CSV table of C-alpha atoms and ligand atoms in Angstrom, one decimal:
chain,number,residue,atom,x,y,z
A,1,UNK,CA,0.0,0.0,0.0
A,2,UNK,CA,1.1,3.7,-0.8
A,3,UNK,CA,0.7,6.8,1.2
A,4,UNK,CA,-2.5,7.7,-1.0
A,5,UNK,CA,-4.1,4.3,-0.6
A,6,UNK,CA,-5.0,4.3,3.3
A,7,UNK,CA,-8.6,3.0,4.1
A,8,UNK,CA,-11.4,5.1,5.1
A,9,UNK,CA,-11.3,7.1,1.8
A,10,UNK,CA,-14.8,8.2,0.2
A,11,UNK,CA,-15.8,6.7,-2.7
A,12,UNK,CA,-16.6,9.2,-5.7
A,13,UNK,CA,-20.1,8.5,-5.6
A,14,UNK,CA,-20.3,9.0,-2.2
A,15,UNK,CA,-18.8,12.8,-2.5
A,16,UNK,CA,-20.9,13.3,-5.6
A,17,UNK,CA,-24.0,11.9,-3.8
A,18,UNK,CA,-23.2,14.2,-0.6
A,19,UNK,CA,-22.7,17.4,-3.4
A,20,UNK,CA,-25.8,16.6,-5.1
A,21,UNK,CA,-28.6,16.2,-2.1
A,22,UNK,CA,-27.0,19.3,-0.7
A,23,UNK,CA,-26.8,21.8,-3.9
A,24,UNK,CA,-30.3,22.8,-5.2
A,25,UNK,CA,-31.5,24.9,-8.4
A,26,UNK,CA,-30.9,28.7,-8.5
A,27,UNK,CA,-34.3,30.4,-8.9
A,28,UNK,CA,-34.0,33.3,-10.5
A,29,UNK,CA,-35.7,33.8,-13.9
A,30,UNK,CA,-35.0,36.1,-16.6
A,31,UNK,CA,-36.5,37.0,-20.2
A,32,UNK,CA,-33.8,36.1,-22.8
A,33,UNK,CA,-33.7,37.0,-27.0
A,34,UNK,CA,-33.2,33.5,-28.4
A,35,UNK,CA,-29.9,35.3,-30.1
A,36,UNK,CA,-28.4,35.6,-26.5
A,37,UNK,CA,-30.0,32.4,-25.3
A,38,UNK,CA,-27.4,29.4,-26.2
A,39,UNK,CA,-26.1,27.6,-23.0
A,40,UNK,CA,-28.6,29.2,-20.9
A,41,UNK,CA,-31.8,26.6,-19.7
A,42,UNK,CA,-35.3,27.2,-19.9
A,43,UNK,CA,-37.5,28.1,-17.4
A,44,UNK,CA,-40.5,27.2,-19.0
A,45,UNK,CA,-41.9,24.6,-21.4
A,46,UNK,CA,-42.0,25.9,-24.8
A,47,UNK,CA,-45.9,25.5,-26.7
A,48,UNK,CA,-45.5,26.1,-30.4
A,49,UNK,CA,-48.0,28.8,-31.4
A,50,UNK,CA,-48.1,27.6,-35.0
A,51,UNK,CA,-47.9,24.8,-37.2
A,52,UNK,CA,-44.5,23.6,-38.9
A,53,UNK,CA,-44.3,24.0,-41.4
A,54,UNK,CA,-47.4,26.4,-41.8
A,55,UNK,CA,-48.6,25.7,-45.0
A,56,UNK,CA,-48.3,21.9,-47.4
A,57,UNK,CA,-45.0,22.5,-49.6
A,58,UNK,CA,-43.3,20.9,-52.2
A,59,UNK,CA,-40.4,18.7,-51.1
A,60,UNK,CA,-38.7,19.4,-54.7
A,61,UNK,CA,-38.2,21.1,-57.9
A,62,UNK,CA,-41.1,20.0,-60.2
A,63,UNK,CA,-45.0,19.8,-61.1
A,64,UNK,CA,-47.9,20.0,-58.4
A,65,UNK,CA,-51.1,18.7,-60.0
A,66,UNK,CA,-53.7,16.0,-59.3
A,67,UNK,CA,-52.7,12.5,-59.1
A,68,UNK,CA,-55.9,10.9,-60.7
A,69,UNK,CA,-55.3,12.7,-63.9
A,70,UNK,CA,-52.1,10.5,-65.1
A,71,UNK,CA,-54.5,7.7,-64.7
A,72,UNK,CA,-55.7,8.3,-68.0
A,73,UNK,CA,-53.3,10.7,-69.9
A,74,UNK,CA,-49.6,11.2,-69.4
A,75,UNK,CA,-49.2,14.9,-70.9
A,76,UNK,CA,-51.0,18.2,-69.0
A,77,UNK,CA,-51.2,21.7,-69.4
A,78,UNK,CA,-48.8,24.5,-67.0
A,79,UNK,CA,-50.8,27.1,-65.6
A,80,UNK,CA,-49.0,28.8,-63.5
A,81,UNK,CA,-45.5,29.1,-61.2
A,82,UNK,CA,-45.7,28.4,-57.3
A,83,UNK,CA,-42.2,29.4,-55.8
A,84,UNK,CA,-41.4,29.7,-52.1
A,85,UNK,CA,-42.6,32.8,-50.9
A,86,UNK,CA,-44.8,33.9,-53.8
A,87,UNK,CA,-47.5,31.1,-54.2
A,88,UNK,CA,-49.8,30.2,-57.0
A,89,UNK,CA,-52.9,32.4,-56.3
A,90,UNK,CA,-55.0,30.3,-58.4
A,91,UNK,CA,-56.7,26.8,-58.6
A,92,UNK,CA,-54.9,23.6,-60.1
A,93,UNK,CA,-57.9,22.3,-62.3
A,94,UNK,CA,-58.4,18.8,-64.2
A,95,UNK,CA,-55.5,18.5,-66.8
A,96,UNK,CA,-53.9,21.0,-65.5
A,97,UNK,CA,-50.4,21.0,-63.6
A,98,UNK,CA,-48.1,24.0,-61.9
A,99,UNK,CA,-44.6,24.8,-62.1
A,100,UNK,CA,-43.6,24.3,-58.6
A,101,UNK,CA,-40.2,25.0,-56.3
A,102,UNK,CA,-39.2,23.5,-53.5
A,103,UNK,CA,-41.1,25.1,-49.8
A,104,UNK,CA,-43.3,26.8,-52.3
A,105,UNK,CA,-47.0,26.3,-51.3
A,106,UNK,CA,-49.1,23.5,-52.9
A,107,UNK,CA,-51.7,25.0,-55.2
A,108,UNK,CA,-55.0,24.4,-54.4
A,109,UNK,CA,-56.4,21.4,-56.1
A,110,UNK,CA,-52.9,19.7,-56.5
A,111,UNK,CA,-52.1,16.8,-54.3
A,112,UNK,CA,-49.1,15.9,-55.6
A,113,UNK,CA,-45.9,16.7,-56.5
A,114,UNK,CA,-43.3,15.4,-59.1
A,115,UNK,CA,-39.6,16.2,-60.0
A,116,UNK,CA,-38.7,18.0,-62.6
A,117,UNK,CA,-36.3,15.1,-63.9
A,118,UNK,CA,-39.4,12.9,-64.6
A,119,UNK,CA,-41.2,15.0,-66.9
A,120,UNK,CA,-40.3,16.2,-70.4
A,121,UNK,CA,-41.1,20.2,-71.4
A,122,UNK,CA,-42.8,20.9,-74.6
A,123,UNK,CA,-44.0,24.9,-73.9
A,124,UNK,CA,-46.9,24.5,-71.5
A,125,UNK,CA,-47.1,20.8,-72.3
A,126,UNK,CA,-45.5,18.5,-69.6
A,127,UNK,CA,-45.3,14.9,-70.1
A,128,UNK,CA,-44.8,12.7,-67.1
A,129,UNK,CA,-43.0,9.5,-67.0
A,130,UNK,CA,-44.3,8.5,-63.8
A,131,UNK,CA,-47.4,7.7,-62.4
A,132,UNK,CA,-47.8,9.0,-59.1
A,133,UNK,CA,-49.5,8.4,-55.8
A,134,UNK,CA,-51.1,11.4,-53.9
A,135,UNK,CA,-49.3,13.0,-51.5
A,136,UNK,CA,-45.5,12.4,-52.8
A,137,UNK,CA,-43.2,15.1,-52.6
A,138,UNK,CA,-45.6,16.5,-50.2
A,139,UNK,CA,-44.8,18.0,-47.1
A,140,UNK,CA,-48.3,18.4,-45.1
A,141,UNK,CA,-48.8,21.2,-43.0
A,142,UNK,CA,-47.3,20.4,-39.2
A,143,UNK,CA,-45.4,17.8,-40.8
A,144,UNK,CA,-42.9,18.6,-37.9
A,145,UNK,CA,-44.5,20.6,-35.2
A,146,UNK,CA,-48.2,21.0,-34.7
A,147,UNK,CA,-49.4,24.0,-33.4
A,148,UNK,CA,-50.0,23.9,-29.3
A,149,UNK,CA,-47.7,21.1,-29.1
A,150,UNK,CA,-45.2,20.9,-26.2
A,151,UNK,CA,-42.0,21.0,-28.2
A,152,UNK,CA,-39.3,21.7,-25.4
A,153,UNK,CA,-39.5,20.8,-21.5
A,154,UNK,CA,-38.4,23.2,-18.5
A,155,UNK,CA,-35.0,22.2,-17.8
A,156,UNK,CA,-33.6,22.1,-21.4
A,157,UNK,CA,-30.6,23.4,-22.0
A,158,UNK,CA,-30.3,25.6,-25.3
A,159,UNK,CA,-28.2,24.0,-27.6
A,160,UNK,CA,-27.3,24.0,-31.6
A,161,UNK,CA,-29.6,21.1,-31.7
A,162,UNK,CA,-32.7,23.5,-29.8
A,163,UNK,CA,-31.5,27.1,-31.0
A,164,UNK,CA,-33.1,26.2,-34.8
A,165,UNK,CA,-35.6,24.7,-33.6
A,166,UNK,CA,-37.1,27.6,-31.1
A,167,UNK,CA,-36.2,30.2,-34.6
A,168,UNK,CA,-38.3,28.1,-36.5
A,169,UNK,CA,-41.5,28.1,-34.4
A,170,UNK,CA,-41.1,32.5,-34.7
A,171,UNK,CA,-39.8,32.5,-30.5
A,172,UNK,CA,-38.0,35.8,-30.1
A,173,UNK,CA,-38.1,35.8,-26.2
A,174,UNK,CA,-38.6,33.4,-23.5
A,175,UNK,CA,-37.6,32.9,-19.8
A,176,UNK,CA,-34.7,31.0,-18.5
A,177,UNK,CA,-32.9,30.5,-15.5
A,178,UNK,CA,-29.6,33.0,-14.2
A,179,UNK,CA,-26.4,31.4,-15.1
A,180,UNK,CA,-24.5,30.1,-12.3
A,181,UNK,CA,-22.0,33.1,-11.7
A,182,UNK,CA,-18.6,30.9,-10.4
A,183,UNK,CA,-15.4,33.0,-9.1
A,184,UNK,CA,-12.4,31.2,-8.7
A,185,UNK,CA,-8.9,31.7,-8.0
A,186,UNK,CA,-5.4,29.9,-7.6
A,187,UNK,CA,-3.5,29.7,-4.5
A,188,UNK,CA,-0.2,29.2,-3.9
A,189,UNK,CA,3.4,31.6,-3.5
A,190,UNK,CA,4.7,29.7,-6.3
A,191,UNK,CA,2.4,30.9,-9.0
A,192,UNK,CA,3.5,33.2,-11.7
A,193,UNK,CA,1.2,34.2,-14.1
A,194,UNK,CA,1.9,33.7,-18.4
A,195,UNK,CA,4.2,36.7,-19.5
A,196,UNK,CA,6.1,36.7,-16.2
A,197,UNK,CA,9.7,35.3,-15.7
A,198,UNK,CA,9.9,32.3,-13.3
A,199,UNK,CA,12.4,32.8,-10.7
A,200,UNK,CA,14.0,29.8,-8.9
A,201,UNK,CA,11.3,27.6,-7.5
A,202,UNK,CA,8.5,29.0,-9.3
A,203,UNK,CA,6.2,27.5,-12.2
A,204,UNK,CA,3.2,29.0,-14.2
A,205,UNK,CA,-0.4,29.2,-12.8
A,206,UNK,CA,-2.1,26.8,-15.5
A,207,UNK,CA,-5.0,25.6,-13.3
A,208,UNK,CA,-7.0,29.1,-13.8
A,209,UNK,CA,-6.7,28.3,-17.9
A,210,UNK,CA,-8.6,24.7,-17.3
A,211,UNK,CA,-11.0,25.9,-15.0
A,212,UNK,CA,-12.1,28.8,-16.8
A,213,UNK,CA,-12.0,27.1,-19.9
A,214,UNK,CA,-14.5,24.0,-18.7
A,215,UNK,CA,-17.0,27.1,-16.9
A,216,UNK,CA,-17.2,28.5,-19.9
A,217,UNK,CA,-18.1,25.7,-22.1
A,218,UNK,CA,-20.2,24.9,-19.4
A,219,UNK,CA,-22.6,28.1,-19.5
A,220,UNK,CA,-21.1,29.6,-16.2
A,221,UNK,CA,-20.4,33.4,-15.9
A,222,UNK,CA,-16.8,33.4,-14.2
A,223,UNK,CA,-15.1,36.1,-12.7
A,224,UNK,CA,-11.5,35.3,-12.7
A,225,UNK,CA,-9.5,36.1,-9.4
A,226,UNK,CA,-6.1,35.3,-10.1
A,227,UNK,CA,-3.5,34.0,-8.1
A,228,UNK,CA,-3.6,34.3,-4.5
A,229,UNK,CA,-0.5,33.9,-2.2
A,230,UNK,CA,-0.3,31.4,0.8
A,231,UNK,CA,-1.2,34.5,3.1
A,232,UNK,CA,-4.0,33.7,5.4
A,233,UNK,CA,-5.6,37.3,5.5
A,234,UNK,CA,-5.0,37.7,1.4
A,235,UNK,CA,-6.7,34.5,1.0
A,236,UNK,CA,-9.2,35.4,3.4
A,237,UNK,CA,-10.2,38.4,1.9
A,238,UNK,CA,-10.2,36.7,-1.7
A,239,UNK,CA,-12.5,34.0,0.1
A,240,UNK,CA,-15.1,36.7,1.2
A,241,UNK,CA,-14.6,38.7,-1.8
A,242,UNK,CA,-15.5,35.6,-4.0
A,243,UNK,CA,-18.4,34.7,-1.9
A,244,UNK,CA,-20.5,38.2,-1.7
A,245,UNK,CA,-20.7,38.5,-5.3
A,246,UNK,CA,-20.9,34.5,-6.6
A,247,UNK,CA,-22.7,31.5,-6.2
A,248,UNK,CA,-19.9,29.5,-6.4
A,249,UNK,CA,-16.7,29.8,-5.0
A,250,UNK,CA,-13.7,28.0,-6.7
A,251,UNK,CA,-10.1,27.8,-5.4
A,252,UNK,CA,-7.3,25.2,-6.7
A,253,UNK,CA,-4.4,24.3,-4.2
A,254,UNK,CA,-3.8,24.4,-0.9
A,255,UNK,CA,-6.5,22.2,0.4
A,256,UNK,CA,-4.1,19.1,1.6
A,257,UNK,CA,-2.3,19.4,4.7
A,258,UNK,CA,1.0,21.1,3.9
A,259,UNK,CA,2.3,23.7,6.0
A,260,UNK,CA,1.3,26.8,3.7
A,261,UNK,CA,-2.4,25.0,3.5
A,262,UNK,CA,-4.3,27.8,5.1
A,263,UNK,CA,-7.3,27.2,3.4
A,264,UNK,CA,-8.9,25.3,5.7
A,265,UNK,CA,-8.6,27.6,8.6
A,266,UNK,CA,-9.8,30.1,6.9
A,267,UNK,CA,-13.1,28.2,5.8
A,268,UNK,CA,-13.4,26.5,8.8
A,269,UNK,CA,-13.9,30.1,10.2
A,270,UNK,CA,-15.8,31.5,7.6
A,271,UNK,CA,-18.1,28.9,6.0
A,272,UNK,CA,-19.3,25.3,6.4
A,273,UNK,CA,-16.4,22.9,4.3
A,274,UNK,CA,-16.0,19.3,4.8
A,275,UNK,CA,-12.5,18.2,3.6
A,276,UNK,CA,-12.7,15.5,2.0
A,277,UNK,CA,-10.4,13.0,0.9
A,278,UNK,CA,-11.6,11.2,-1.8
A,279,UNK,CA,-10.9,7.6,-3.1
A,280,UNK,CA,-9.9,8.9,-6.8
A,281,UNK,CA,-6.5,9.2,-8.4
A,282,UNK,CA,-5.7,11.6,-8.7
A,283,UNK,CA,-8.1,14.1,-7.0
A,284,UNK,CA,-7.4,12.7,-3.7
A,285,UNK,CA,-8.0,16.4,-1.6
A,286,UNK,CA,-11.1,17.9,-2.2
A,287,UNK,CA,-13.5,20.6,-0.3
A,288,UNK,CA,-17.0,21.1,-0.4
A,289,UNK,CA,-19.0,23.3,1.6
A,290,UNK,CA,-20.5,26.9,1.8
A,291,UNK,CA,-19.2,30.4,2.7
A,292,UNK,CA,-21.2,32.9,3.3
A,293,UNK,CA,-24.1,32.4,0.2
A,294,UNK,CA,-21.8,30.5,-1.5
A,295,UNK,CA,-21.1,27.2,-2.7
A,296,UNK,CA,-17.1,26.6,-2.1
A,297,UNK,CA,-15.3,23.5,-3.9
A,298,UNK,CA,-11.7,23.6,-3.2
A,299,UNK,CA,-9.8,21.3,-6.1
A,300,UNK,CA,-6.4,20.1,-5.5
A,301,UNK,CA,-3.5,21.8,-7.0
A,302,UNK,CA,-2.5,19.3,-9.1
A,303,UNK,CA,-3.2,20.2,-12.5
A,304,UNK,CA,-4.5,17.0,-14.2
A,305,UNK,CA,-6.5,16.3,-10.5
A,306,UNK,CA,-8.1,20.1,-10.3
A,307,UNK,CA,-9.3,19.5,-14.0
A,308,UNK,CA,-10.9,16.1,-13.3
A,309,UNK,CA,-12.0,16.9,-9.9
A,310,UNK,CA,-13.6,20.1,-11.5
A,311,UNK,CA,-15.4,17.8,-14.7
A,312,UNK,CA,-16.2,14.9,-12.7
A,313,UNK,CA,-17.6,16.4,-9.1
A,314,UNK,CA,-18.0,20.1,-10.3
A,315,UNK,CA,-19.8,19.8,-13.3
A,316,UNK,CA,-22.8,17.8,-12.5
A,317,UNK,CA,-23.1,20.1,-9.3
A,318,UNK,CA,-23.3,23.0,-11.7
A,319,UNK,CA,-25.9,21.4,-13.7
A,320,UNK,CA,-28.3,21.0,-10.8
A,321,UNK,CA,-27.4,24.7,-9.8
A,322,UNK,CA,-28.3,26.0,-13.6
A,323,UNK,CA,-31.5,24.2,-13.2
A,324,UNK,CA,-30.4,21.8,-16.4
A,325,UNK,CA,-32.6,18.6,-15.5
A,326,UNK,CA,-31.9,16.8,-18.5
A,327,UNK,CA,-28.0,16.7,-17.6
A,328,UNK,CA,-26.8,13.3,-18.9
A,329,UNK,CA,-23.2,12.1,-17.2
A,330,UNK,CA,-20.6,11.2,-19.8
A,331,UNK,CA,-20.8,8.2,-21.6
A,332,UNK,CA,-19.2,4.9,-20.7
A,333,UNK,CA,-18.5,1.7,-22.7
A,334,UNK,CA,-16.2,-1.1,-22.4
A,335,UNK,CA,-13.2,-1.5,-24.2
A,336,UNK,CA,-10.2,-3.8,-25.1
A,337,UNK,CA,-6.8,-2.1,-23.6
A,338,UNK,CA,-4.1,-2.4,-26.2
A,339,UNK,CA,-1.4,-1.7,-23.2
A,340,UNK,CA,-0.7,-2.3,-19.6
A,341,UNK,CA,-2.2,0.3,-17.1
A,342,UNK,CA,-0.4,0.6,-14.2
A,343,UNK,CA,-3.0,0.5,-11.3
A,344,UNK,CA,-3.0,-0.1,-7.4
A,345,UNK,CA,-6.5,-1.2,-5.6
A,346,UNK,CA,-7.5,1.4,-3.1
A,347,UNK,CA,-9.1,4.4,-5.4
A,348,UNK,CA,-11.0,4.6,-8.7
A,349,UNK,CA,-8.2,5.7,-11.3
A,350,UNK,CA,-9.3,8.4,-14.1
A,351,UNK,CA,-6.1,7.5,-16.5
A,352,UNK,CA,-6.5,9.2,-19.6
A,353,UNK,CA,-6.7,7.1,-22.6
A,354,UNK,CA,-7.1,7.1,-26.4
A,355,UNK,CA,-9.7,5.1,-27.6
A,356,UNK,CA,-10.0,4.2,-31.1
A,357,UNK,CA,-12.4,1.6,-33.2
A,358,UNK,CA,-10.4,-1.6,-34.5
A,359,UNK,CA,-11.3,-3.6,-38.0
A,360,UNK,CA,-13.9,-5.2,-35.9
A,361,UNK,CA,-15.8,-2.2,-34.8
A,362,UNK,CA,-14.9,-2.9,-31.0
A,363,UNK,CA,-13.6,0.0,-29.4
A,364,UNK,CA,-10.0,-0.3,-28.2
A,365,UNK,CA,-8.3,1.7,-25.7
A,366,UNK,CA,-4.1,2.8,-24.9
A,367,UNK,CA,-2.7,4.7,-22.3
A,368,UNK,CA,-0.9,8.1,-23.2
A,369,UNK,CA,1.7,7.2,-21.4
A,370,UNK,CA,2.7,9.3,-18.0
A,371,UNK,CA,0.0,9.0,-15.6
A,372,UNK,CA,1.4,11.6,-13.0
A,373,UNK,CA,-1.4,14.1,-11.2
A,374,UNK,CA,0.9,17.0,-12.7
A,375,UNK,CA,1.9,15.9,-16.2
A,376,UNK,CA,-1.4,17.5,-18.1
A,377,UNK,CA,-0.2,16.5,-21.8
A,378,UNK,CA,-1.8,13.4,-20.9
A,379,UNK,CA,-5.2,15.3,-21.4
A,380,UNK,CA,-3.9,16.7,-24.3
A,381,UNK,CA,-3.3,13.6,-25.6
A,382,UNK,CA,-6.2,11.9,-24.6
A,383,UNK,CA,-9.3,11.4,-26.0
A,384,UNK,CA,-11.1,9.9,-22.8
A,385,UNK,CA,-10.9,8.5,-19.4
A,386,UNK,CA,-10.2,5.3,-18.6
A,387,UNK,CA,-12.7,4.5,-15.5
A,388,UNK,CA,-10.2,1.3,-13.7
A,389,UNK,CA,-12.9,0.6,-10.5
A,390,UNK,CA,-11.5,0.8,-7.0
A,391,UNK,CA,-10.7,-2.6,-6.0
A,392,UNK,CA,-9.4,-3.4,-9.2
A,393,UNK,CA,-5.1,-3.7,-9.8
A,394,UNK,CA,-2.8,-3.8,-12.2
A,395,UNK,CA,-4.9,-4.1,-16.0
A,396,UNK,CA,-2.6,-6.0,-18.7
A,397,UNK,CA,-3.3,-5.7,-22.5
A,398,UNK,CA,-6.6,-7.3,-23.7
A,399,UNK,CA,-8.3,-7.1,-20.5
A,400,UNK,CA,-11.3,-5.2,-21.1
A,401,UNK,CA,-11.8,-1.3,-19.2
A,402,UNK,CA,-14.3,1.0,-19.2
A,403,UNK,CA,-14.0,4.4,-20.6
A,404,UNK,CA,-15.8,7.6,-20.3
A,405,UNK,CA,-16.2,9.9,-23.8
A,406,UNK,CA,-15.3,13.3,-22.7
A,407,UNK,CA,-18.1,15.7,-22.4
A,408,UNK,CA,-18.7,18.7,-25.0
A,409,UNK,CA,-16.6,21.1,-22.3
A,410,UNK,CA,-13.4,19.3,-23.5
A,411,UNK,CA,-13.6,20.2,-27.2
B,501,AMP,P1,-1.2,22.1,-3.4
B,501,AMP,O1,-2.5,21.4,-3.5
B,501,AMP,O2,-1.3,23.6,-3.2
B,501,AMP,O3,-0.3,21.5,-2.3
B,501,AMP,O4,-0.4,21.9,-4.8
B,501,AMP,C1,-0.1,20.7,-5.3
B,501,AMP,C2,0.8,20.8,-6.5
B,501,AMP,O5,0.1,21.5,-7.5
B,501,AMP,C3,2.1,21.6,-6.2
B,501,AMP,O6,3.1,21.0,-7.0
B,501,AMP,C4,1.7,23.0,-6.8
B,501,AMP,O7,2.9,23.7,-7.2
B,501,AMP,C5,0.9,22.6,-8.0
B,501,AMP,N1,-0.1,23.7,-8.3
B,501,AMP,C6,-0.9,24.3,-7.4
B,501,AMP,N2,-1.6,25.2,-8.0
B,501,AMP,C7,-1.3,25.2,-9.3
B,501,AMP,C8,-1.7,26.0,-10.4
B,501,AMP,N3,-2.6,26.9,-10.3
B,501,AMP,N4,-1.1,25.7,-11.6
B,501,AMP,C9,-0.1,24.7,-11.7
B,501,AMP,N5,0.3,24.0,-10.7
B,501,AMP,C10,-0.3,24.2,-9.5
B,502,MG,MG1,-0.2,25.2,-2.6
């Protein structure tokens, strides 16, 4: 057994459970213009007050007409043009047909529609070389939404796949929930920010780049502290500061026990934190709790365990907060490992991996090499985690793993 692997640890879905029961929606609604409106979540189920599409329209490029007529003749007469936006004002008689475009309304009289490349043109004459049945190349009115139907759920969170759809149903405004605002900060006296020189002993602050980056993608608004120095009355006053104007407070480092760990005097002062330690590797350290209205989650320092700790505790704690009720965890499957992965029992490892789809179409999975808390290429490298469960050692190749896809805030 290692240092890290003593018993008594909490499981991951133990801390997540505790994190969840504890954190509930924010409440505040607010009118949004769809244009503004991606990431945010709805606060109300969306009725469509019209039918889609609002009128029968031609699915192609061709002649509308009447189906029965080819029955007995293969040739009609053109009466008229139909094209999207300026419709045929007239009536589509016996033995008659109309030039039609696609999403240009269906004359009335015509019930169906055929392509231009089964027809032959002579002047108004136009043969067919098809009989028909009515209705093809027909879309009906409310083919895809009918009018008063419940087309999105409170709780939805406005993606590319809803944006479209709201546009198309003529929403400008509706209400959704507040974004979760999330400060956050780094702590630690040997933190230099990018464009600085490192003097001896120093390295760059590269935590506030991930954690930024994943609230962002995430739909958070973030207010970015900077880097705080292991100075208990600078980091309390960054604490407090954080906390009057967020919901959530978010600090990496300083949350183990070293000596310049003041964190957790601090908190223990000003808020309600439990200090976790967690069985997950890495992402041992970890602190949850409240200060002042706040939320507080204290990551690790660790880059590669502040980034996981963040996506796999943070996140789903963040969806509950932005009221997202449709929030789906990250996907697992099983696959073959195509190399060893060093493992000890005692905590669930979150190794990053590259998956990929063999000849057979099972999905096969390699390490990226150096699995170390600090060395964050291996996200870079990696296109997912692989999941090894607590109890479980050393994996060789061909054993199969489970993997977890990364979620949309890593791309
Ligand atoms: P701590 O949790 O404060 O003991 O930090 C653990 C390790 O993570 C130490 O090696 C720190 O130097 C490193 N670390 C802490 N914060 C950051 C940061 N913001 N960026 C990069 N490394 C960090
Ligand atoms: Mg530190």
């Amino acid at each position: 057994m290692g240092c890290c692997d003593v018993p008594g640890l909490m499981t991951v879905e133990t801390a997540l459970n505790n994190i969840m029961t504890q954190v509930s929606p924010l409440t505040t609604i607010t009118t949004v213009a769809l244009a503004d409106a991606m990431g945010m979540v709805l606060a109300e189920d969306i009725l469509s007050p019209i039918n889609v599409p609002p009128f029968a329209n031609s699915a192609m490029d061709g002649y509308a007409l009447r189906a029965a007529d080819l029955e007995h003749t293969n040739t009609l007469t053109m009466v008229g043009k139909s094209f999207a936006g300026i419709p045929f004002t007239g009536t589509c008689e016996a033995g008659q047909c109309v030039r039609i475009m696609t999403g240009a309304e269906i004359p009335v009289g015509a019930d169906v529609v055929i392509m231009q490349e089964e027809t032959q043109v002579e002047g108004d004459n136009i043969q067919f070389n098809i009989k028909p049945k009515a209705n093809d190349n027909i879309r009906p009115i409310g083919d895809d939404v009918h009018c008063g139907e419940t087309v999105l759920v409170k709780g939805t969170r406005l993606t590319a796949r809803e944006m479209p759809l709201l546009a198309s149903l003529g929403i400008a405004t509706f209400a959704v929930y507040r974004r979760p605002k999330v400060a956050f900060f780094s702590t630690g006296d040997e933190l230099r920010p990018v464009g600085e020189t490192l003097a001896a002993g120093q390295i760059y602050d590269s935590n506030r780049y991930g954690i930024k980056a994943l609230l962002e993608k995430f739909g958070c608004d973030v207010l970015d502290l900077g880097i705080i120095p292991d100075c208990p009355e600078k980091l309390r006053q960054a604490l407090l500061t954080a906390s009057t104007d967020a919901d959530v407070v978010i600090t990496s480092g300083g949350v183990s026990v070293g000596e310049a760990d003041y964190t957790k005097d601090i908190l223990d002062q000003e808020g309600q934190i439990g200090f976790w330690k967690i069985a997950m590797k890495p992402g041992k350290p970890f602190a949850f709790g409240t200060i002042n209205n706040a939320w507080f989650c204290g990551l690790p320092g660790n880059p590669v365990s502040a980034m996981l700790t963040l996506y796999q505790l943070v996140q789903p704690m963040l969806a509950k907060l932005a009221g997202h009720s449709q929030y789906q965890p990250p996907v697992r499957l099983q696959a073959k490992a195509t190399s060893m992965f060093k493992k000890r029992p005692g905590r669930t490892d979150f190794q990053r991996g590259i998956y990929s789809i063999n000849c057979d179409g099972q999905f096969e999975v390699a390490t990226t090499g150096n699995q170390g808390s600090g060395a964050f290429s291996s996200m870079h490298h990696a296109n997912c985690f692989v999941v090894l469960e607590q109890d479980r050692g050393r994996v060789e190749a061909g054993e199969l793993v489970t993997i977890e896809m990364f979620n949309h805030t890593m791309y």
